[in-house]
Amino acid sequence: MIGEKCLKLPAAALFRASAVTYAPAMDVIPDDSALMLRYADGDVEAFETLYRRHNDSLYRYLLRLSGHRSTAEDVFQETWGKIVKARDRYQPTAKFSTYLYRVAHNCFIDYLRRNKRHSNTADVDPDSQMSAGAEPDAETERSMARRRLEQALKILPEEQRDVFLLHEEAGLNLAQIAEVTGVNRETAKSRLRYAVSKLKVAIDAPQAREVS
Amino acid sequence: MTEERNNDLSDPAVSDLYRESANERAPASLNEAVLRNAAAHASKGYAHSMLWMRPLAYAATVVLSLAIVVQIVLPPKSDDAVPAASLSPAAEADQLSLNADLVDAPAGQFADDDDPLKRLRDQEVREETKIEEFEVPAVASETAPEAAREALPQVAAQLQRYDDTAAAGLEEAAVQARAQESPATADLESAALGSAMVMEEASDMAALRSAQPGDYGYLVSPAAPTEESVCEPDDVESPETWVECIERLEEAGRSEEALAERIMLMTAFPDFELPAE
């Protein structure tokens, strides 16, 4: 039951929950690198466990990064395909999630180069069924804030969106984000700061307008 | 410190709001496709590794089997092996056996043994019971006729010469070399050598008992008979001429020399039947 609950949590929450909930039994839970090494030895169940830990967060990362469901699915499948093929060459020198998201990031970049038709016009809108002014009374302020966040995330520059998603979905720190995106730590830090600042402004904007 | 700075960068309100909205999950069809692909590659990897492991296992089995067979079939190399003596082990044993027979034999044995089959059986018995025959001489010498007792010093001197020459050393070396090949043969050789030494001591004692004072002076005398025959070289080429020479010596009263010639004749031609004296 706890495992199912953990699978439903976002990646960052999953890491925090693992650290707290499973702290007394850390030695019995194989880490991601151990699972990957076991899979390299032919243990398919180890891969399934590893996959269940990261599949949803990676899917959300790609979905929000690309803004297209089909693109996200293609890149998602390509990413895991590369992980599977590179299992014999895998070396646990870094955190597995860093390795996974670096592969996903590169796959997405390659996908953009191969598909010039890709545009930032996203087809994913969780609140697309609701128009902006259709149900202001029924819509809670919380749901309106979520919608504003989604809209702001879509219009963020791709580099800033990438950094924000890596931080929120994958739970990576600045050094790991810098490693995944191929920039130095200060650049990653700057991008994350700008992204968070813009999202915060977008969330608070109506309130500010109401206050003013 | 780094985590704190990361937390400073992230806004809790933004993070919480994002997590509330980010509830999408990977489609089941996508999960199934990825896991199926992973399982297929895992089995391929296992099969690939097995392709290497089986020939390797076969090769290792063959190499180990060959090594074991070679170890069993080929004899171990002996770097310190001494070249074999000119005489084969069987010939050496026969030689020693014959000498023992000469010590033990009654005076008329050479003339009485007319049956070739009997001689052949005796030869076989001697080969089988060399050790027992070598251990007897002390008793046999006490009952031997005078002629045989007179022959004892000759035999003893001959055996002494064996010991004095390098033949004895070669025999021991040959025994040591063959000990690595056949322990049974080595034991037989050792027993034969030991028996020869016992026989030598026994014959010396018999000679001392039977001989008159002064008769055994030749044991240390430089005038003692040597291996060289008093007969002419032409006489010793065939046993018949050698016997004629011996008869001439007996007629001339040189009985000791005649007896020595008889012994040398028997040694040189063991199959020749000597006529009765």
Short mmCIF file of C-alpha atoms in Angstrom, two decimals:
data_model
loop_
_atom_site.label_atom_id
_atom_site.label_comp_id
_atom_site.label_asym_id
_atom_site.label_seq_id
_atom_site.Cartn_x
_atom_site.Cartn_y
_atom_site.Cartn_z
CA MET A 1 0.00 0.00 0.00
CA ILE A 2 2.83 2.32 0.84
CA GLY A 3 4.51 1.35 -2.37
CA GLU A 4 1.42 2.19 -4.40
CA LYS A 5 1.14 5.50 -2.67
CA CYS A 6 4.77 6.22 -3.45
CA LEU A 7 4.26 5.40 -7.09
CA LYS A 8 1.51 7.98 -7.32
CA LEU A 9 3.67 10.70 -5.80
CA PRO A 10 5.79 13.02 -7.90
CA ALA A 11 9.45 12.15 -8.07
CA ALA A 12 10.60 14.76 -5.58
CA ALA A 13 7.95 13.68 -3.14
CA LEU A 14 8.89 10.07 -3.79
CA PHE A 15 12.48 10.67 -2.80
CA ARG A 16 11.45 12.48 0.32
CA ALA A 17 8.93 9.80 1.21
CA SER A 18 11.50 7.09 0.67
CA ALA A 19 13.94 8.83 2.92
CA VAL A 20 11.42 9.08 5.70
CA THR A 21 9.16 6.07 5.34
CA TYR A 22 11.83 3.51 4.51
CA ALA A 23 14.62 4.93 6.59
CA PRO A 24 14.78 1.98 9.04
CA ALA A 25 14.88 -0.50 6.19
CA MET A 26 17.21 1.24 3.79
CA ASP A 27 19.45 -1.78 3.50
CA VAL A 28 16.71 -4.02 2.14
CA ILE A 29 15.57 -1.65 -0.60
CA PRO A 30 17.93 -1.84 -3.54
CA ASP A 31 18.82 1.51 -4.96
CA ASP A 32 18.37 2.38 -8.59
CA SER A 33 21.95 1.62 -9.55
CA ALA A 34 21.77 -1.82 -7.98
CA LEU A 35 18.56 -2.54 -9.85
CA MET A 36 20.14 -1.42 -13.10
CA LEU A 37 23.15 -3.65 -12.50
CA ARG A 38 20.86 -6.56 -11.74
CA TYR A 39 19.02 -5.91 -14.95
CA ALA A 40 22.32 -5.90 -16.80
CA ASP A 41 22.78 -9.42 -15.40
CA GLY A 42 19.43 -10.45 -16.85
CA ASP A 43 17.06 -9.72 -13.96
CA VAL A 44 13.95 -8.40 -15.69
CA GLU A 45 12.08 -7.91 -12.44
CA ALA A 46 14.75 -5.50 -11.29
CA PHE A 47 14.16 -3.42 -14.37
CA GLU A 48 10.43 -3.45 -13.81
CA THR A 49 10.95 -2.16 -10.27
CA LEU A 50 13.26 0.52 -11.55
CA TYR A 51 10.85 1.44 -14.29
CA ARG A 52 7.91 1.75 -11.91
CA ARG A 53 9.92 4.17 -9.81
CA HIS A 54 10.59 6.59 -12.63
CA ASN A 55 8.12 6.05 -15.43
CA ASP A 56 5.43 8.54 -14.37
CA SER A 57 7.77 11.34 -13.39
CA LEU A 58 9.72 10.93 -16.60
CA TYR A 59 6.51 10.92 -18.59
CA ARG A 60 5.34 14.14 -16.94
CA TYR A 61 8.72 15.73 -17.49
CA LEU A 62 8.60 14.97 -21.20
CA LEU A 63 4.92 15.85 -21.49
CA ARG A 64 5.41 19.29 -20.02
CA LEU A 65 8.72 19.85 -21.72
CA SER A 66 7.37 19.08 -25.18
CA GLY A 67 3.77 20.10 -24.67
CA HIS A 68 2.68 17.30 -27.00
CA ARG A 69 1.43 13.96 -25.83
CA SER A 70 2.63 12.08 -28.90
CA THR A 71 6.06 13.67 -28.68
CA ALA A 72 6.28 12.81 -25.02
CA GLU A 73 5.37 9.21 -25.70
CA ASP A 74 7.86 8.87 -28.54
CA VAL A 75 10.70 10.37 -26.56
CA PHE A 76 9.67 8.39 -23.49
CA GLN A 77 9.88 5.12 -25.39
CA GLU A 78 13.13 6.08 -27.06
CA THR A 79 14.64 7.01 -23.71
CA TRP A 80 13.85 3.70 -22.10
CA GLY A 81 14.98 1.90 -25.22
CA LYS A 82 18.37 3.53 -24.92
CA ILE A 83 18.54 2.66 -21.24
CA VAL A 84 17.80 -0.95 -22.07
CA LYS A 85 20.36 -1.12 -24.85
CA ALA A 86 23.06 0.52 -22.76
CA ARG A 87 22.55 -1.76 -19.77
CA ASP A 88 25.87 -3.57 -20.29
CA ARG A 89 27.79 -0.30 -20.41
CA TYR A 90 26.06 1.23 -17.40
CA GLN A 91 28.42 2.32 -14.66
CA PRO A 92 26.96 3.51 -11.36
CA THR A 93 29.19 6.55 -11.20
CA ALA A 94 26.26 8.94 -10.76
CA LYS A 95 22.73 8.87 -9.47
CA PHE A 96 20.54 6.81 -11.76
CA SER A 97 17.93 9.55 -12.08
CA THR A 98 20.62 11.91 -13.31
CA TYR A 99 21.59 9.36 -15.92
CA LEU A 100 17.98 8.72 -16.89
CA TYR A 101 17.05 12.39 -17.31
CA ARG A 102 20.24 13.15 -19.19
CA VAL A 103 19.30 10.46 -21.69
CA ALA A 104 15.76 11.81 -21.85
CA HIS A 105 17.00 15.37 -22.28
CA ASN A 106 19.30 14.36 -25.15
CA CYS A 107 16.56 12.31 -26.75
CA PHE A 108 14.25 15.28 -26.66
CA ILE A 109 16.90 17.54 -28.20
CA ASP A 110 17.47 14.95 -30.93
CA TYR A 111 13.73 14.69 -31.45
CA LEU A 112 13.45 18.44 -31.95
CA ARG A 113 16.26 18.33 -34.50
CA ARG A 114 14.66 15.49 -36.40
CA ASN A 115 11.18 17.01 -36.32
CA LYS A 116 11.32 20.60 -37.38
CA ARG A 117 7.54 20.75 -37.32
CA HIS A 118 7.61 20.66 -33.55
CA SER A 119 6.38 23.95 -32.17
CA ASN A 120 5.67 25.36 -28.80
CA THR A 121 1.96 25.29 -29.45
CA ALA A 122 1.07 22.78 -26.83
CA ASP A 123 -1.84 20.42 -27.19
CA VAL A 124 -1.83 19.47 -23.55
CA ASP A 125 -4.03 21.56 -21.39
CA PRO A 126 -5.43 19.96 -18.25
CA ASP A 127 -7.95 22.73 -17.92
CA SER A 128 -8.71 22.99 -21.62
CA GLN A 129 -12.26 21.90 -21.00
CA MET A 130 -12.79 25.07 -19.06
CA SER A 131 -12.75 28.46 -20.70
CA ALA A 132 -11.18 31.38 -18.94
CA GLY A 133 -14.35 33.05 -17.98
CA ALA A 134 -16.88 30.28 -18.26
CA GLU A 135 -17.17 29.20 -14.66
CA PRO A 136 -15.46 31.71 -12.43
CA ASP A 137 -17.94 31.01 -9.76
CA ALA A 138 -17.53 27.23 -9.82
CA GLU A 139 -13.84 27.31 -10.23
CA THR A 140 -11.99 27.55 -7.01
CA GLU A 141 -9.15 29.92 -6.66
CA ARG A 142 -6.84 26.94 -6.30
CA SER A 143 -7.77 25.46 -9.63
CA MET A 144 -7.42 28.87 -11.26
CA ALA A 145 -3.98 29.16 -9.81
CA ARG A 146 -3.05 25.73 -11.20
CA ARG A 147 -4.29 26.81 -14.62
CA ARG A 148 -2.26 29.99 -14.49
CA LEU A 149 0.76 27.93 -13.50
CA GLU A 150 0.24 25.62 -16.44
CA GLN A 151 -0.07 28.53 -18.80
CA ALA A 152 3.00 30.22 -17.40
CA LEU A 153 4.97 26.99 -17.64
CA LYS A 154 4.11 26.69 -21.30
CA ILE A 155 5.34 30.15 -22.16
CA LEU A 156 8.53 29.80 -20.20
CA PRO A 157 11.71 29.66 -22.31
CA GLU A 158 12.53 26.04 -23.01
CA GLU A 159 15.80 26.08 -21.03
CA GLN A 160 14.06 27.51 -17.96
CA ARG A 161 11.18 25.08 -18.27
CA ASP A 162 13.63 22.22 -18.58
CA VAL A 163 15.49 23.24 -15.45
CA PHE A 164 12.27 23.76 -13.49
CA LEU A 165 10.90 20.37 -14.51
CA LEU A 166 14.14 18.62 -13.71
CA HIS A 167 14.05 20.18 -10.28
CA GLU A 168 10.38 19.42 -9.59
CA GLU A 169 9.82 16.12 -11.37
CA ALA A 170 13.21 14.45 -11.13
CA GLY A 171 14.18 16.01 -7.82
CA LEU A 172 17.63 16.89 -9.07
CA ASN A 173 19.80 19.46 -7.39
CA LEU A 174 21.62 22.23 -9.21
CA ALA A 175 24.74 20.20 -9.87
CA GLN A 176 22.73 17.34 -11.29
CA ILE A 177 20.61 19.68 -13.38
CA ALA A 178 23.78 21.25 -14.72
CA GLU A 179 25.07 17.79 -15.61
CA VAL A 180 21.87 16.82 -17.36
CA THR A 181 21.51 19.99 -19.37
CA GLY A 182 25.21 20.36 -20.10
CA VAL A 183 25.67 23.76 -18.57
CA ASN A 184 27.57 24.94 -15.56
CA ARG A 185 26.01 25.10 -12.16
CA GLU A 186 25.61 28.87 -12.08
CA THR A 187 23.75 28.85 -15.38
CA ALA A 188 21.43 26.18 -14.10
CA LYS A 189 20.91 28.12 -10.90
CA SER A 190 20.11 31.28 -12.84
CA ARG A 191 17.65 29.50 -15.08
CA LEU A 192 15.90 27.92 -12.13
CA ARG A 193 15.67 31.25 -10.33
CA TYR A 194 14.14 32.96 -13.38
CA ALA A 195 11.71 30.10 -13.92
CA VAL A 196 10.47 30.07 -10.34
CA SER A 197 10.22 33.84 -10.28
CA LYS A 198 8.13 33.97 -13.46
CA LEU A 199 5.85 31.18 -12.30
CA LYS A 200 5.33 32.88 -8.97
CA VAL A 201 4.45 36.11 -10.68
CA ALA A 202 2.00 34.28 -12.94
CA ILE A 203 0.31 32.63 -9.98
CA ASP A 204 0.06 35.83 -7.99
CA ALA A 205 -0.85 38.09 -10.90
CA PRO A 206 -4.66 38.03 -10.52
CA GLN A 207 -4.37 38.54 -6.81
CA ALA A 208 -2.09 41.47 -7.43
CA ARG A 209 -4.54 42.86 -9.93
CA GLU A 210 -7.36 42.39 -7.43
CA VAL A 211 -5.34 44.06 -4.70
CA SER A 212 -4.40 46.92 -6.94
CA MET B 1 24.49 23.95 2.28
CA THR B 2 23.77 23.15 -1.34
CA GLU B 3 20.35 21.76 -0.50
CA GLU B 4 19.55 24.86 1.51
CA ARG B 5 20.45 27.05 -1.43
CA ASN B 6 18.33 24.87 -3.68
CA ASN B 7 15.44 25.24 -1.31
CA ASP B 8 15.93 28.94 -1.35
CA LEU B 9 15.57 28.87 -5.11
CA SER B 10 12.39 26.83 -5.10
CA ASP B 11 9.19 28.47 -3.98
CA PRO B 12 6.99 26.20 -1.84
CA ALA B 13 3.81 27.71 -3.22
CA VAL B 14 4.93 27.09 -6.78
CA SER B 15 6.10 23.55 -6.02
CA ASP B 16 2.90 22.61 -4.21
CA LEU B 17 0.72 24.04 -6.92
CA TYR B 18 2.71 22.30 -9.62
CA ARG B 19 2.43 18.91 -7.87
CA GLU B 20 -1.30 19.31 -7.56
CA SER B 21 -1.59 19.76 -11.28
CA ALA B 22 1.07 17.24 -12.30
CA ASN B 23 -0.87 14.04 -11.89
CA GLU B 24 -0.52 12.52 -15.31
CA ARG B 25 0.69 8.97 -15.51
CA ALA B 26 2.39 7.09 -18.27
CA PRO B 27 -0.15 5.21 -20.41
CA ALA B 28 -0.46 1.53 -19.70
CA SER B 29 0.21 0.67 -23.32
CA LEU B 30 3.47 2.58 -23.13
CA ASN B 31 4.46 0.80 -19.94
CA GLU B 32 3.70 -2.54 -21.50
CA ALA B 33 5.72 -1.76 -24.61
CA VAL B 34 8.75 -0.62 -22.65
CA LEU B 35 8.70 -3.59 -20.29
CA ARG B 36 8.24 -6.03 -23.15
CA ASN B 37 11.19 -4.49 -24.92
CA ALA B 38 13.30 -4.69 -21.77
CA ALA B 39 12.40 -8.34 -21.22
CA ALA B 40 13.22 -9.22 -24.81
CA HIS B 41 16.62 -7.56 -24.61
CA ALA B 42 17.35 -9.19 -21.27
CA SER B 43 16.71 -12.67 -22.66
CA LYS B 44 18.79 -11.83 -25.73
CA GLY B 45 21.61 -10.76 -23.50
CA TYR B 46 21.40 -13.98 -21.58
CA ALA B 47 21.39 -16.01 -24.79
CA HIS B 48 24.32 -13.99 -26.08
CA SER B 49 26.34 -14.70 -22.97
CA MET B 50 25.45 -18.39 -23.21
CA LEU B 51 26.81 -18.47 -26.74
CA TRP B 52 30.17 -17.55 -25.30
CA MET B 53 29.97 -19.72 -22.24
CA ARG B 54 29.21 -23.05 -23.90
CA PRO B 55 32.20 -23.15 -26.28
CA LEU B 56 34.35 -21.91 -23.46
CA ALA B 57 33.15 -24.72 -21.22
CA TYR B 58 33.74 -27.29 -23.97
CA ALA B 59 37.23 -25.96 -24.66
CA ALA B 60 38.11 -26.01 -20.98
CA THR B 61 36.89 -29.59 -20.66
CA VAL B 62 38.93 -30.73 -23.65
CA VAL B 63 42.08 -28.99 -22.47
CA LEU B 64 41.80 -30.42 -18.97
CA SER B 65 41.13 -33.91 -20.31
CA LEU B 66 44.15 -33.77 -22.60
CA ALA B 67 46.33 -32.55 -19.77
CA ILE B 68 45.22 -35.41 -17.54
CA VAL B 69 45.71 -38.01 -20.29
CA VAL B 70 49.19 -36.71 -21.10
CA GLN B 71 50.05 -36.74 -17.42
CA ILE B 72 48.95 -40.36 -17.10
CA VAL B 73 50.33 -41.78 -20.36
CA LEU B 74 53.72 -40.14 -20.60
CA PRO B 75 56.34 -41.33 -18.06
CA PRO B 76 57.84 -38.69 -15.84
CA LYS B 77 61.14 -37.30 -17.07
CA SER B 78 64.15 -38.22 -14.91
CA ASP B 79 66.89 -35.68 -15.45
CA ASP B 80 69.32 -37.55 -13.21
CA ALA B 81 68.91 -40.88 -15.02
CA VAL B 82 72.16 -42.77 -15.40
CA PRO B 83 72.86 -44.56 -18.68
CA ALA B 84 71.98 -48.18 -18.41
CA ALA B 85 74.74 -50.70 -18.02
CA SER B 86 75.73 -52.89 -20.91
CA LEU B 87 73.95 -55.84 -19.36
CA SER B 88 70.18 -55.87 -19.10
CA PRO B 89 68.67 -56.36 -15.63
CA ALA B 90 67.61 -59.90 -16.49
CA ALA B 91 71.07 -60.76 -17.73
CA GLU B 92 72.66 -59.38 -14.61
CA ALA B 93 70.33 -61.38 -12.42
CA ASP B 94 71.09 -64.50 -14.44
CA GLN B 95 74.76 -63.87 -14.03
CA LEU B 96 74.45 -63.62 -10.28
CA SER B 97 72.20 -66.65 -10.21
CA LEU B 98 74.72 -68.66 -12.14
CA ASN B 99 77.45 -67.72 -9.72
CA ALA B 100 75.27 -68.83 -6.87
CA ASP B 101 74.63 -72.11 -8.63
CA LEU B 102 78.31 -72.63 -8.94
CA VAL B 103 78.69 -72.19 -5.23
CA ASP B 104 75.85 -74.53 -4.39
CA ALA B 105 76.26 -77.13 -7.06
CA PRO B 106 77.74 -80.59 -6.32
CA ALA B 107 80.78 -81.49 -8.25
CA GLY B 108 79.02 -83.81 -10.65
CA GLN B 109 76.06 -81.61 -11.40
CA PHE B 110 77.37 -80.33 -14.70
CA ALA B 111 77.76 -83.85 -15.97
CA ASP B 112 74.59 -85.23 -14.45
CA ASP B 113 72.19 -82.65 -15.85
CA ASP B 114 71.74 -84.19 -19.23
CA ASP B 115 68.07 -83.43 -19.69
CA PRO B 116 67.60 -80.06 -21.47
CA LEU B 117 64.04 -79.79 -20.17
CA LYS B 118 65.28 -80.25 -16.65
CA ARG B 119 67.85 -77.51 -17.14
CA LEU B 120 65.16 -75.23 -18.48
CA ARG B 121 62.95 -75.90 -15.50
CA ASP B 122 65.87 -75.31 -13.19
CA GLN B 123 66.57 -72.03 -14.89
CA GLU B 124 62.96 -70.94 -14.39
CA VAL B 125 63.02 -72.00 -10.78
CA ARG B 126 66.23 -70.08 -10.26
CA GLU B 127 64.70 -66.96 -11.71
CA GLU B 128 61.71 -67.26 -9.42
CA THR B 129 63.65 -68.08 -6.28
CA LYS B 130 66.81 -66.08 -6.70
CA ILE B 131 66.64 -64.58 -3.26
CA GLU B 132 66.15 -67.95 -1.54
CA GLU B 133 68.99 -69.47 -3.48
CA PHE B 134 71.29 -66.64 -2.53
CA GLU B 135 70.52 -67.07 1.13
CA VAL B 136 71.51 -70.74 1.21
CA PRO B 137 75.26 -70.82 0.52
CA ALA B 138 76.35 -70.91 4.15
CA VAL B 139 74.57 -74.23 4.66
CA ALA B 140 75.36 -75.55 1.20
CA SER B 141 79.00 -74.83 1.57
CA GLU B 142 79.22 -77.06 4.59
CA THR B 143 77.92 -80.05 2.65
CA ALA B 144 79.65 -79.37 -0.62
CA PRO B 145 82.22 -81.82 -1.90
CA GLU B 146 85.84 -80.99 -1.80
CA ALA B 147 85.97 -79.99 -5.43
CA ALA B 148 83.26 -77.44 -4.96
CA ARG B 149 84.94 -76.18 -1.84
CA GLU B 150 88.06 -75.70 -3.76
CA ALA B 151 86.11 -73.70 -6.29
CA LEU B 152 84.74 -71.35 -3.68
CA PRO B 153 87.81 -69.15 -3.50
CA GLN B 154 87.72 -68.80 -7.26
CA VAL B 155 84.13 -67.67 -7.19
CA ALA B 156 84.78 -65.40 -4.27
CA ALA B 157 87.67 -63.83 -6.10
CA GLN B 158 85.52 -63.39 -9.16
CA LEU B 159 82.78 -61.72 -7.15
CA GLN B 160 85.39 -59.59 -5.48
CA ARG B 161 86.49 -58.41 -8.86
CA TYR B 162 82.91 -57.53 -9.63
CA ASP B 163 82.88 -55.36 -6.56
CA ASP B 164 86.18 -53.81 -7.38
CA THR B 165 85.26 -52.81 -10.85
CA ALA B 166 82.89 -50.08 -11.92
CA ALA B 167 80.34 -52.68 -12.85
CA ALA B 168 79.06 -52.73 -9.31
CA GLY B 169 78.61 -48.97 -9.37
CA LEU B 170 76.87 -49.16 -12.69
CA GLU B 171 74.57 -51.83 -11.36
CA GLU B 172 73.56 -49.70 -8.42
CA ALA B 173 73.07 -46.69 -10.65
CA ALA B 174 71.01 -48.76 -13.02
CA VAL B 175 68.92 -50.01 -10.13
CA GLN B 176 68.31 -46.45 -8.96
CA ALA B 177 67.35 -45.36 -12.45
CA ARG B 178 65.00 -48.27 -12.90
CA ALA B 179 63.52 -47.74 -9.47
CA GLN B 180 61.58 -44.82 -10.91
CA GLU B 181 60.19 -46.95 -13.69
CA SER B 182 59.38 -50.19 -11.96
CA PRO B 183 59.52 -50.55 -8.21
CA ALA B 184 59.14 -54.32 -8.45
CA THR B 185 62.15 -54.67 -10.72
CA ALA B 186 64.14 -52.40 -8.48
CA ASP B 187 63.31 -54.51 -5.46
CA LEU B 188 64.44 -57.61 -7.29
CA GLU B 189 67.68 -55.95 -8.32
CA SER B 190 68.36 -54.77 -4.82
CA ALA B 191 67.65 -58.21 -3.44
CA ALA B 192 69.99 -59.76 -5.98
CA LEU B 193 72.79 -57.39 -5.10
CA GLY B 194 72.26 -57.94 -1.41
CA SER B 195 72.24 -61.70 -1.87
CA ALA B 196 75.41 -61.50 -3.88
CA MET B 197 77.11 -59.77 -1.03
CA VAL B 198 75.86 -62.38 1.42
CA MET B 199 77.01 -65.11 -0.88
CA GLU B 200 80.42 -63.52 -1.12
CA GLU B 201 80.82 -63.45 2.62
CA ALA B 202 79.62 -67.01 2.91
CA SER B 203 82.00 -68.22 0.25
CA ASP B 204 84.89 -66.49 1.95
CA MET B 205 84.05 -68.20 5.20
CA ALA B 206 83.74 -71.57 3.45
CA ALA B 207 87.06 -71.05 1.80
CA LEU B 208 88.65 -70.31 5.12
CA ARG B 209 87.11 -73.42 6.62
CA SER B 210 87.99 -75.78 3.80
CA ALA B 211 91.34 -74.51 2.68
CA GLN B 212 94.67 -75.56 4.13
CA PRO B 213 96.93 -72.99 5.71
CA GLY B 214 98.61 -71.09 2.98
CA ASP B 215 96.07 -72.00 0.36
CA TYR B 216 94.13 -68.78 0.75
CA GLY B 217 97.17 -66.65 0.37
CA TYR B 218 96.16 -65.95 -3.21
CA LEU B 219 93.32 -63.82 -1.90
CA VAL B 220 95.85 -61.18 -1.15
CA SER B 221 98.72 -62.47 -3.23
CA PRO B 222 99.65 -60.59 -6.38
CA ALA B 223 100.12 -64.03 -8.00
CA ALA B 224 96.47 -64.87 -7.63
CA PRO B 225 94.77 -66.03 -10.81
CA THR B 226 93.33 -63.29 -12.94
CA GLU B 227 90.55 -63.20 -15.44
CA GLU B 228 93.01 -64.03 -18.16
CA SER B 229 92.89 -67.63 -19.17
CA VAL B 230 96.01 -69.73 -19.14
CA CYS B 231 94.74 -71.34 -22.32
CA GLU B 232 95.61 -69.87 -25.64
CA PRO B 233 93.17 -67.36 -27.16
CA ASP B 234 92.49 -69.80 -29.94
CA ASP B 235 91.52 -72.43 -27.38
CA VAL B 236 88.93 -70.28 -25.63
CA GLU B 237 87.12 -69.31 -28.78
CA SER B 238 85.03 -72.47 -28.70
CA PRO B 239 84.04 -74.61 -25.73
CA GLU B 240 85.40 -77.78 -27.33
CA THR B 241 88.93 -76.41 -27.73
CA TRP B 242 88.64 -74.88 -24.29
CA VAL B 243 87.80 -78.31 -22.84
CA GLU B 244 90.79 -79.79 -24.60
CA CYS B 245 92.95 -77.12 -23.02
CA ILE B 246 91.46 -77.91 -19.61
CA GLU B 247 92.17 -81.60 -20.11
CA ARG B 248 95.73 -80.80 -20.98
CA LEU B 249 96.05 -78.77 -17.80
CA GLU B 250 94.63 -81.64 -15.75
CA GLU B 251 96.99 -84.07 -17.37
CA ALA B 252 99.81 -81.73 -16.53
CA GLY B 253 98.70 -81.75 -12.87
CA ARG B 254 97.57 -78.13 -12.89
CA SER B 255 94.25 -78.99 -11.32
CA GLU B 256 93.61 -75.55 -9.82
CA GLU B 257 94.14 -73.85 -13.12
CA ALA B 258 92.02 -76.46 -14.82
CA LEU B 259 89.22 -75.86 -12.35
CA ALA B 260 89.45 -72.12 -12.87
CA GLU B 261 89.30 -72.67 -16.59
CA ARG B 262 86.21 -74.83 -16.12
CA ILE B 263 84.52 -72.05 -14.22
CA MET B 264 85.45 -69.49 -16.81
CA LEU B 265 84.25 -71.84 -19.49
CA MET B 266 80.91 -72.23 -17.74
CA THR B 267 80.69 -68.53 -17.32
CA ALA B 268 81.45 -67.85 -20.95
CA PHE B 269 79.33 -70.70 -22.33
CA PRO B 270 76.60 -71.42 -19.79
CA ASP B 271 74.72 -73.69 -22.19
CA PHE B 272 77.69 -75.90 -22.92
CA GLU B 273 77.67 -79.25 -21.21
CA LEU B 274 81.02 -80.10 -19.75
CA PRO B 275 82.21 -83.69 -20.05
CA ALA B 276 82.66 -85.63 -16.88
CA GLU B 277 86.03 -85.34 -15.24
#
